[in-house]
Structure formats: C-alpha cells, structure tokens
Coordinates of C-alpha atoms in Angstrom, one line a residue:
X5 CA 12.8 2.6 -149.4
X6 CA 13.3 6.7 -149.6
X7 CA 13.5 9.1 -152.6
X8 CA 14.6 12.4 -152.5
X9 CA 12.1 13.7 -155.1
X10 CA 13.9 16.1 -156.3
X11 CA 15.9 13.6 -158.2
X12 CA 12.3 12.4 -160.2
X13 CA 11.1 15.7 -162.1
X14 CA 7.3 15.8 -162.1
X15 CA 4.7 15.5 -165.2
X16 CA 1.3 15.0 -165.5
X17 CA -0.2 11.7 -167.6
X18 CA -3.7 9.5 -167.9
X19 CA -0.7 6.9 -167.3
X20 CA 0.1 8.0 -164.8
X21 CA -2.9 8.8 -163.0
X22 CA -4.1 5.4 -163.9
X23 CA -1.4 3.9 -161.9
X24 CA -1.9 6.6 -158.9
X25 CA -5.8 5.4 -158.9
X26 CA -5.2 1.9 -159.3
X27 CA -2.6 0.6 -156.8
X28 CA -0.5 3.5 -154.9
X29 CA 2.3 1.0 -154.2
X30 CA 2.6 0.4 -158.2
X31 CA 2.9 3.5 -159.0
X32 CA 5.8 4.4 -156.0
X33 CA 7.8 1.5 -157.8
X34 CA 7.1 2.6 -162.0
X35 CA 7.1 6.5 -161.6
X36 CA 10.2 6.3 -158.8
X37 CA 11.8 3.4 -157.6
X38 CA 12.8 2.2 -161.1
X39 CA 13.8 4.9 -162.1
X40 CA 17.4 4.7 -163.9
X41 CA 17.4 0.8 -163.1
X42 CA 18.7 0.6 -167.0
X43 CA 22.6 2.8 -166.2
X44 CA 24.2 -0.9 -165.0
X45 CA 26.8 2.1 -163.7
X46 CA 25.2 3.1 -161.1
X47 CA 22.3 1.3 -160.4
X48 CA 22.1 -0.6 -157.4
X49 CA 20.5 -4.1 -157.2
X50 CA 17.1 -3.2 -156.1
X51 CA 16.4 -0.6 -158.6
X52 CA 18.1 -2.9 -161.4
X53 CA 15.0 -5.4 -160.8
X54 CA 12.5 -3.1 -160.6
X55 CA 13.7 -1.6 -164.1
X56 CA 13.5 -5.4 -165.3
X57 CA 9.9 -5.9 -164.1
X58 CA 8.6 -2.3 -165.3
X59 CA 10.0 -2.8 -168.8
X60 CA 8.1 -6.2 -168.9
X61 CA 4.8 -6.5 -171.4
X62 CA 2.0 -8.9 -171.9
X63 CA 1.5 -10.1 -175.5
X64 CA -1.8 -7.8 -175.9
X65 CA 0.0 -4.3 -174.6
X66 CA 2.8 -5.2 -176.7
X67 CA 0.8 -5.9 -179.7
X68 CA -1.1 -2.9 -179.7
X69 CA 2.5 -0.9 -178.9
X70 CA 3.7 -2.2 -181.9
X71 CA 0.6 -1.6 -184.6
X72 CA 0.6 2.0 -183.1
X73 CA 4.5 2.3 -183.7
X74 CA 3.9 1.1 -187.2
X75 CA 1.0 3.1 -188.1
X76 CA 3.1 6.1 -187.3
X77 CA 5.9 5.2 -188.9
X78 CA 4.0 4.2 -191.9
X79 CA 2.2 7.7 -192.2
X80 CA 5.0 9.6 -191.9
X81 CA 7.5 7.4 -194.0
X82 CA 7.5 9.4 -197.0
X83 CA 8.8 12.5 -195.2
X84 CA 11.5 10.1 -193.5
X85 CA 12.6 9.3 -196.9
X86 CA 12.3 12.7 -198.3
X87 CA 10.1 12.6 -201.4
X88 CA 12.2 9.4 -202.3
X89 CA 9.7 6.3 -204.0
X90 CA 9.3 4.3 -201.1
X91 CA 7.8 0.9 -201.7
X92 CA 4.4 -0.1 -200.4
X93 CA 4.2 -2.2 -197.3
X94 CA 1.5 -3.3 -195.5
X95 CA 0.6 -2.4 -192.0
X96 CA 1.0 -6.3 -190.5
X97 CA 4.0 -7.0 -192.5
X98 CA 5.7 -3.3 -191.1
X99 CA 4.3 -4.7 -187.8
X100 CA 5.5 -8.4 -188.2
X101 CA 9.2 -6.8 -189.2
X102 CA 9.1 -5.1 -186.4
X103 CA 8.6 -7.5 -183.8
X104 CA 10.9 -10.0 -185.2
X105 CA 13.7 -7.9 -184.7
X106 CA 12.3 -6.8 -180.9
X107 CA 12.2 -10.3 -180.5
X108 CA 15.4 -11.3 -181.1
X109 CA 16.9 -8.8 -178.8
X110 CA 14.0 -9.7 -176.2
X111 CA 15.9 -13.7 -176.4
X112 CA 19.1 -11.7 -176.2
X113 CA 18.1 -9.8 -172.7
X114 CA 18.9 -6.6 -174.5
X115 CA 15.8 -5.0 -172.5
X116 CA 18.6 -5.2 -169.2
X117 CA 21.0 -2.8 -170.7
X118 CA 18.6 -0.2 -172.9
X119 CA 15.8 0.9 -171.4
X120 CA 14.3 1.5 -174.7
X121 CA 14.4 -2.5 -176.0
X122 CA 11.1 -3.9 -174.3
X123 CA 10.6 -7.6 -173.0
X124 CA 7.4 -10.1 -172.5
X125 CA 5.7 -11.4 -169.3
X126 CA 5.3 -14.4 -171.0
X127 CA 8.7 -15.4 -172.3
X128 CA 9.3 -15.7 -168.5
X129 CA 6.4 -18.6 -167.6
X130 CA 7.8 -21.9 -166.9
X131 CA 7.4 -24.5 -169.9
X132 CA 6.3 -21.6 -172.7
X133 CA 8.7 -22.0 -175.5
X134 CA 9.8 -18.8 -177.1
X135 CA 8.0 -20.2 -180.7
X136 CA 5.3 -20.3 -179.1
X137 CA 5.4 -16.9 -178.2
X138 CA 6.6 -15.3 -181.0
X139 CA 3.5 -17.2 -183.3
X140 CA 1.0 -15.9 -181.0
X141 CA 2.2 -12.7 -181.6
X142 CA 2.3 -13.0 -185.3
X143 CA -1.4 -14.1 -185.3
X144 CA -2.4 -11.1 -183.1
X145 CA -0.6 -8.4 -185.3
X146 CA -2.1 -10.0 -188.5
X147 CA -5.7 -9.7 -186.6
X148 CA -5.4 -6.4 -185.3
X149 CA -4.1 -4.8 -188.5
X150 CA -7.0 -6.6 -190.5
X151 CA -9.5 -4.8 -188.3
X152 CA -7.5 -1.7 -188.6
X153 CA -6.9 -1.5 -192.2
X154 CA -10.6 -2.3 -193.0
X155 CA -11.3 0.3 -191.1
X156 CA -10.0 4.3 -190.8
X157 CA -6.3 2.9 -191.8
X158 CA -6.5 2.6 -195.7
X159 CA -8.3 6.1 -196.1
X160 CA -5.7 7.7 -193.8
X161 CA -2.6 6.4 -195.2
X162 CA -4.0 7.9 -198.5
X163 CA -4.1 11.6 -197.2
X164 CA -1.7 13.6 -199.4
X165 CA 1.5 13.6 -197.6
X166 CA 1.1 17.8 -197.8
X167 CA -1.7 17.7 -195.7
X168 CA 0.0 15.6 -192.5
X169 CA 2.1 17.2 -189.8
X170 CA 4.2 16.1 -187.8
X171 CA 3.3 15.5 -184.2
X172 CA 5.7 14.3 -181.3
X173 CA 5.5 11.1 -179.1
X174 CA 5.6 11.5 -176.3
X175 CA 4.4 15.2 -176.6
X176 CA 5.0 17.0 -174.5
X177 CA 2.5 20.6 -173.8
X178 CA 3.1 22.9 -171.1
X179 CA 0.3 24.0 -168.8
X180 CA 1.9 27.0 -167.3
X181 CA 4.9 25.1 -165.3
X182 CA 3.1 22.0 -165.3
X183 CA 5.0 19.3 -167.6
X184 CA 2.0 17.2 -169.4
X185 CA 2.4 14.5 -172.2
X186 CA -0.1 12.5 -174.1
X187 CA 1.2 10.3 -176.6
X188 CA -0.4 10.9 -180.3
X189 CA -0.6 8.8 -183.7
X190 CA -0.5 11.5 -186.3
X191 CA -1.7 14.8 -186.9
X192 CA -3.1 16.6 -190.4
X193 CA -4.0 19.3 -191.6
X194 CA -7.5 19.8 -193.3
X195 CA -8.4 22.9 -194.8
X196 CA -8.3 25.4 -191.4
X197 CA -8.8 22.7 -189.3
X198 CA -5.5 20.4 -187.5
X199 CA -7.2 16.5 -186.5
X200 CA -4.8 14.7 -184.1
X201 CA -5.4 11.5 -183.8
X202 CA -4.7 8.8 -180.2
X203 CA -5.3 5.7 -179.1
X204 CA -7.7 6.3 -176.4
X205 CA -8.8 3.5 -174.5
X206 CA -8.9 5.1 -170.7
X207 CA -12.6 4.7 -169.0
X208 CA -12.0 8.8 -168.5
X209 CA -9.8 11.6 -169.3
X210 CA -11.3 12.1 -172.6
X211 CA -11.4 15.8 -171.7
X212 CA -8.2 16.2 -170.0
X213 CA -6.5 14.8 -173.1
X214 CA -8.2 16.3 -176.2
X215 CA -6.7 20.0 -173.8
X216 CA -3.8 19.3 -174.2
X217 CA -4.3 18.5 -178.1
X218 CA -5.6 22.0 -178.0
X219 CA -3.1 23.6 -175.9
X220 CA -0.1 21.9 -178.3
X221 CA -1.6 23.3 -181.6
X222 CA -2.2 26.8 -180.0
X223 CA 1.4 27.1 -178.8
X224 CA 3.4 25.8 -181.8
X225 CA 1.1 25.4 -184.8
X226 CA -0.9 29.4 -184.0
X227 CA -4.2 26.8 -184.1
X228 CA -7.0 27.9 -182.2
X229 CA -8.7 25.7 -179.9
X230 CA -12.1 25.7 -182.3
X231 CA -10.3 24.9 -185.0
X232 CA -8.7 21.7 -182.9
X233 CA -10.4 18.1 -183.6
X234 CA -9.0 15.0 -181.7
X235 CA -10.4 11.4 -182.6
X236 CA -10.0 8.1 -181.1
X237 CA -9.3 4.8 -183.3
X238 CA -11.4 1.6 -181.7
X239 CA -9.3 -1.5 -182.5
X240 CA -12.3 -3.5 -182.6
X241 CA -13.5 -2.1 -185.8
X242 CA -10.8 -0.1 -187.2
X243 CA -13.4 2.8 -187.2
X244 CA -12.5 6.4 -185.5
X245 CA -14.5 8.6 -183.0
X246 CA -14.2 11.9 -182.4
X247 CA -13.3 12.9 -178.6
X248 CA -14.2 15.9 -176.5
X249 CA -17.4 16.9 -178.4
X250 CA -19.0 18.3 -174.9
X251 CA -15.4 19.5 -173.9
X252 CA -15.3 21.9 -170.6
X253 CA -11.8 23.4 -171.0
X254 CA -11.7 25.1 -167.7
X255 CA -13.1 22.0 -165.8
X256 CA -11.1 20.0 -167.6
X257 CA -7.6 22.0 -166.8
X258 CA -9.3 21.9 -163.0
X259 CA -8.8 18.0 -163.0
X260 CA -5.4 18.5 -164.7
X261 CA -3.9 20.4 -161.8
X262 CA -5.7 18.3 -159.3
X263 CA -4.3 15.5 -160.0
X264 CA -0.9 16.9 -160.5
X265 CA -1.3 18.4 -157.2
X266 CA -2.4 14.9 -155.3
X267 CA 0.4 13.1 -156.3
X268 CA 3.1 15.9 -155.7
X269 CA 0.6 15.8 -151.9
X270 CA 2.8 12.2 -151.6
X271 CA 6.4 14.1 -151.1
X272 CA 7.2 14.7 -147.1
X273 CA 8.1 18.6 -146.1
X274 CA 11.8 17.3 -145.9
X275 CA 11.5 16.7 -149.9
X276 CA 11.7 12.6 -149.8
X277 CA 9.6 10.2 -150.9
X278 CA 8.8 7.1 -148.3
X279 CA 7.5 3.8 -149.8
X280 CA 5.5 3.4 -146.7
X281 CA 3.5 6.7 -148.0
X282 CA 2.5 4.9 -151.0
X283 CA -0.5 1.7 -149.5
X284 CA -0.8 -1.4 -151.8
X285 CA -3.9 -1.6 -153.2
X286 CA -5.6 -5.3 -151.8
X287 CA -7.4 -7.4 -154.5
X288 CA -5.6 -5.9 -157.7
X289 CA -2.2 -8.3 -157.3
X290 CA -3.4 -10.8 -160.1
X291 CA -1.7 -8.8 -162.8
X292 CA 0.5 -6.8 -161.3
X293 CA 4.2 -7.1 -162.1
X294 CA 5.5 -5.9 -159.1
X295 CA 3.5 -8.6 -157.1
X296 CA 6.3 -10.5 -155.8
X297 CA 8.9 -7.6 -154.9
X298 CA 5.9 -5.7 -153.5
X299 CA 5.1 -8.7 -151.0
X300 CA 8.8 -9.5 -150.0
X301 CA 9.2 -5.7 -149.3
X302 CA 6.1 -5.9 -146.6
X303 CA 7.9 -9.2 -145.1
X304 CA 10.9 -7.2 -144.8
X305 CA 10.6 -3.8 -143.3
X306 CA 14.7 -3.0 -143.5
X307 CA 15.2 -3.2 -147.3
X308 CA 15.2 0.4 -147.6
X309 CA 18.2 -0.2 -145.6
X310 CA 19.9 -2.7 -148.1
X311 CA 18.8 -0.6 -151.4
X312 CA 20.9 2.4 -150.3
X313 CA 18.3 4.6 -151.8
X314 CA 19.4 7.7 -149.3

C-alpha cells in the first residue's frame, strides 16, 4: 500500500505519538490508510474497511468519550442557551441520553456513512446481544459519573457561568508551522489566572501538553504563560491534579518537534508513504483492531496492487 503524503497534512498529538510508539503498522493504517474511508464516493474498498475498524470503540473508551462529551456540554450549556433557564440535569442522565441515541444509530450502521457517528467492538462478538451491550454501558456511565460528581464535578459546574471560557476541542495551537492539538474539557477564568482543564491519562507528555495550554492562552486569550494552570481529572476519585508543576518549556517544545520530526522521517524523498516503511509491532496484536487486516496484508504482499492507493 502507497500514500502520497501530501494528500495527509501533518499535526502533532500524544495520540498520535502513542500510536507511533506503540505499533508503527497501527499507526500507518489510523493516521493514513483510513483516511476518508467515510466519502462512500470515492472510497475504494480497502480504505472503506479500515475507516470501519478505526471508528470502532470498546465499551471503556467509549464510556469515558461520552462523560467527557457531557461534562463539556454540561458546563457550557448555559451559554448554548443564551442566559435562557435551562433545567438541571445530571451528569449520568446527560450521559445516559446521550448514548441512547449513539446507540441507536450504532444498530443502524450509521458509523459507515458519517465518520462522526462512532461504533462498539463489542456489538460485533458472536452471541453478545445488543441489550446486553447497551446495559453494560448504562451501569458504567452511572459509575463513572458517581465518582465524578462526588468529586471536582459538583464544585465546577457551580463556577459562575462569567468566569468560564470557552475553549475548543480539538484545539488546535500553532508552534511556529507545526499544527498541534490537545483536546480540552473546559477553561475558566479565576481572578488573573486562566485553569484549563484535560483528561490526562498518558504515562508521559504531561509537559508537552500543559505547552500547548500555554501557547493557546498566549496567542488568543493575551495570557501569559505564568499566569497559565492546567489540571488533570482522575476518574477514580473524581478529584483533580494540577499538571506541569516542574514544567521545562524549552525541553518540552524539544520533544514536540522531535517527535513531529520522526514521524514526517517515515515519508520517502519521492513524497510517498510505503506500508512496508511502517513494521508491526510483535506481541501487542491482542487488542488491536487492525489485527486481522494487518495479518492478511503480510500473507499478501500485492494488495497495494488491488487498493489502487497510487
């Protein structure tokens, strides 16, 4: 398979440098090969099912997709409604709403024809009825908000609504030319000081991410980078840690561009992109959804040939 990699515009992620450290081959087929797999247009059969598998979740990821969707929406719900009275609603049952109607369109196949509508792992094992499935899910959102709102979540979602700011996710920051996005909760402001808060659960990049916090209030909210705070919230105990407290902004920028500059390593001098380029990594197949695409590819060397990727 060959990608000219022009067509996949470049951006720097702990994501995505997740996926670069943890299988190469994974990341070839999530960052590139899927890419567009959603346009039933123009996308060819190979890309089509790599889409299918990359927009797949298991029931944890998607649970904790969906309390973060719903803690956002919840904090900033009275500037969606624009001062209007807008009746209380708790984070599980927000949640709970939520997935019923993801659900629906999950049973529908939806998640084939928008990229945006997401679909579970499990509602594709053999003898798992969809029920079950969605009752499981129920139970984990009512768990995971309990935690949360006995934790950090009640006191925040009584901040004054003058005090929070609105933050984008993605957001997107600009190191120079270098495209970066991190993917924050909410953002307030508290006397001269701006806290934006993300669920951070990498083993590293704690630095790397609470930069670009910095670098995104500098350029469009004239913050300085003292006056910058990022926490963490720990699902576990609802309870919130501050990130970056021993932050080294220049080493930290270092490992940015690094990183940025490894990956882009991966593109040949002719500008393409060769599967071959990107090793599978042995041992870490358990949970991987590209698993069984990844080992027909190595039985057959002439897909590329079939995909008509060039």
């Amino acid at each position: 398979m060959i990608l000219c990699a022009a067509d996949f515009p470049f951006s720097w992620s702990l994501r995505r440098r997740h996926y670069w450290n943890s299988c190469r081959r994974r990341y070839f087929y999530y960052y590139y090969a899927a890419r567009g797999g959603h346009d039933t247009d123009v996308a060819d059969p190979v890309r089509r099912e790599l889409h299918e598998l990359k927009m797949r979740f298991t029931v944890p990821r998607y649970v904790n997709a969906l309390l973060d969707s719903a803690m956002r929406s919840l904090f900033y719900r009275r500037f969606e409604a624009e001062d209007e009275e807008v009746p209380s609603e708790s984070l599980a049952d927000f949640a709970i709403r939520q997935m019923r109607r993801e659900f629906a369109a999950m049973l529908k196949g939806e998640f084939r024809r928008d990229h945006r509508k997401p679909m579970l792992d499990e509602l594709f094992t053999p003898g798992v009825s969809a029920g079950e499935v969605a009752s499981e899910l129920a139970d984990r959102i009512s768990s995971g908000a309990r935690r949360l709102e006995s934790g950090i979540w009640r006191e925040w979602n009584s901040i004054p609504f003058v005090q929070r700011r609105r933050i984008d996710a993605p957001l997107e920051v600009k190191l120079n030319e270098l495209s970066c996005y991190c993917m924050p909760l909410f953002a307030l402001k508290t006397g001269r000081e701006l806290w934006i808060v993300e669920n951070f659960n990498r083993a590293s990049g704690e630095d790397e991410l609470v930069t670009l916090h910095k670098f995104h209030a500098l350029n469009q909210h004239r913050c300085p980078p003292g006056a910058v705070r990022s926490f963490s919230i720990d699902r576990n105990t609802g309870e919130l840690a501050e990130l970056g407290k021993n932050l080294n902004l220049s080493a930290a920028i270092r490992s940015i561009r690094s990183d940025a500059d490894e990956m882009q390593g991966a593109v040949r001098p002719d500008g393409t992109l060769h599967e071959r380029d990107f090793p599978p990594a042995c041992g870490r197949c358990g949970s991987c959804r590209f698993r069984t695409f990844c080992r027909r590819d190595q039985e057959t060397p002439d897909i590329a040939a079939s995909a008509n990727f060039i």
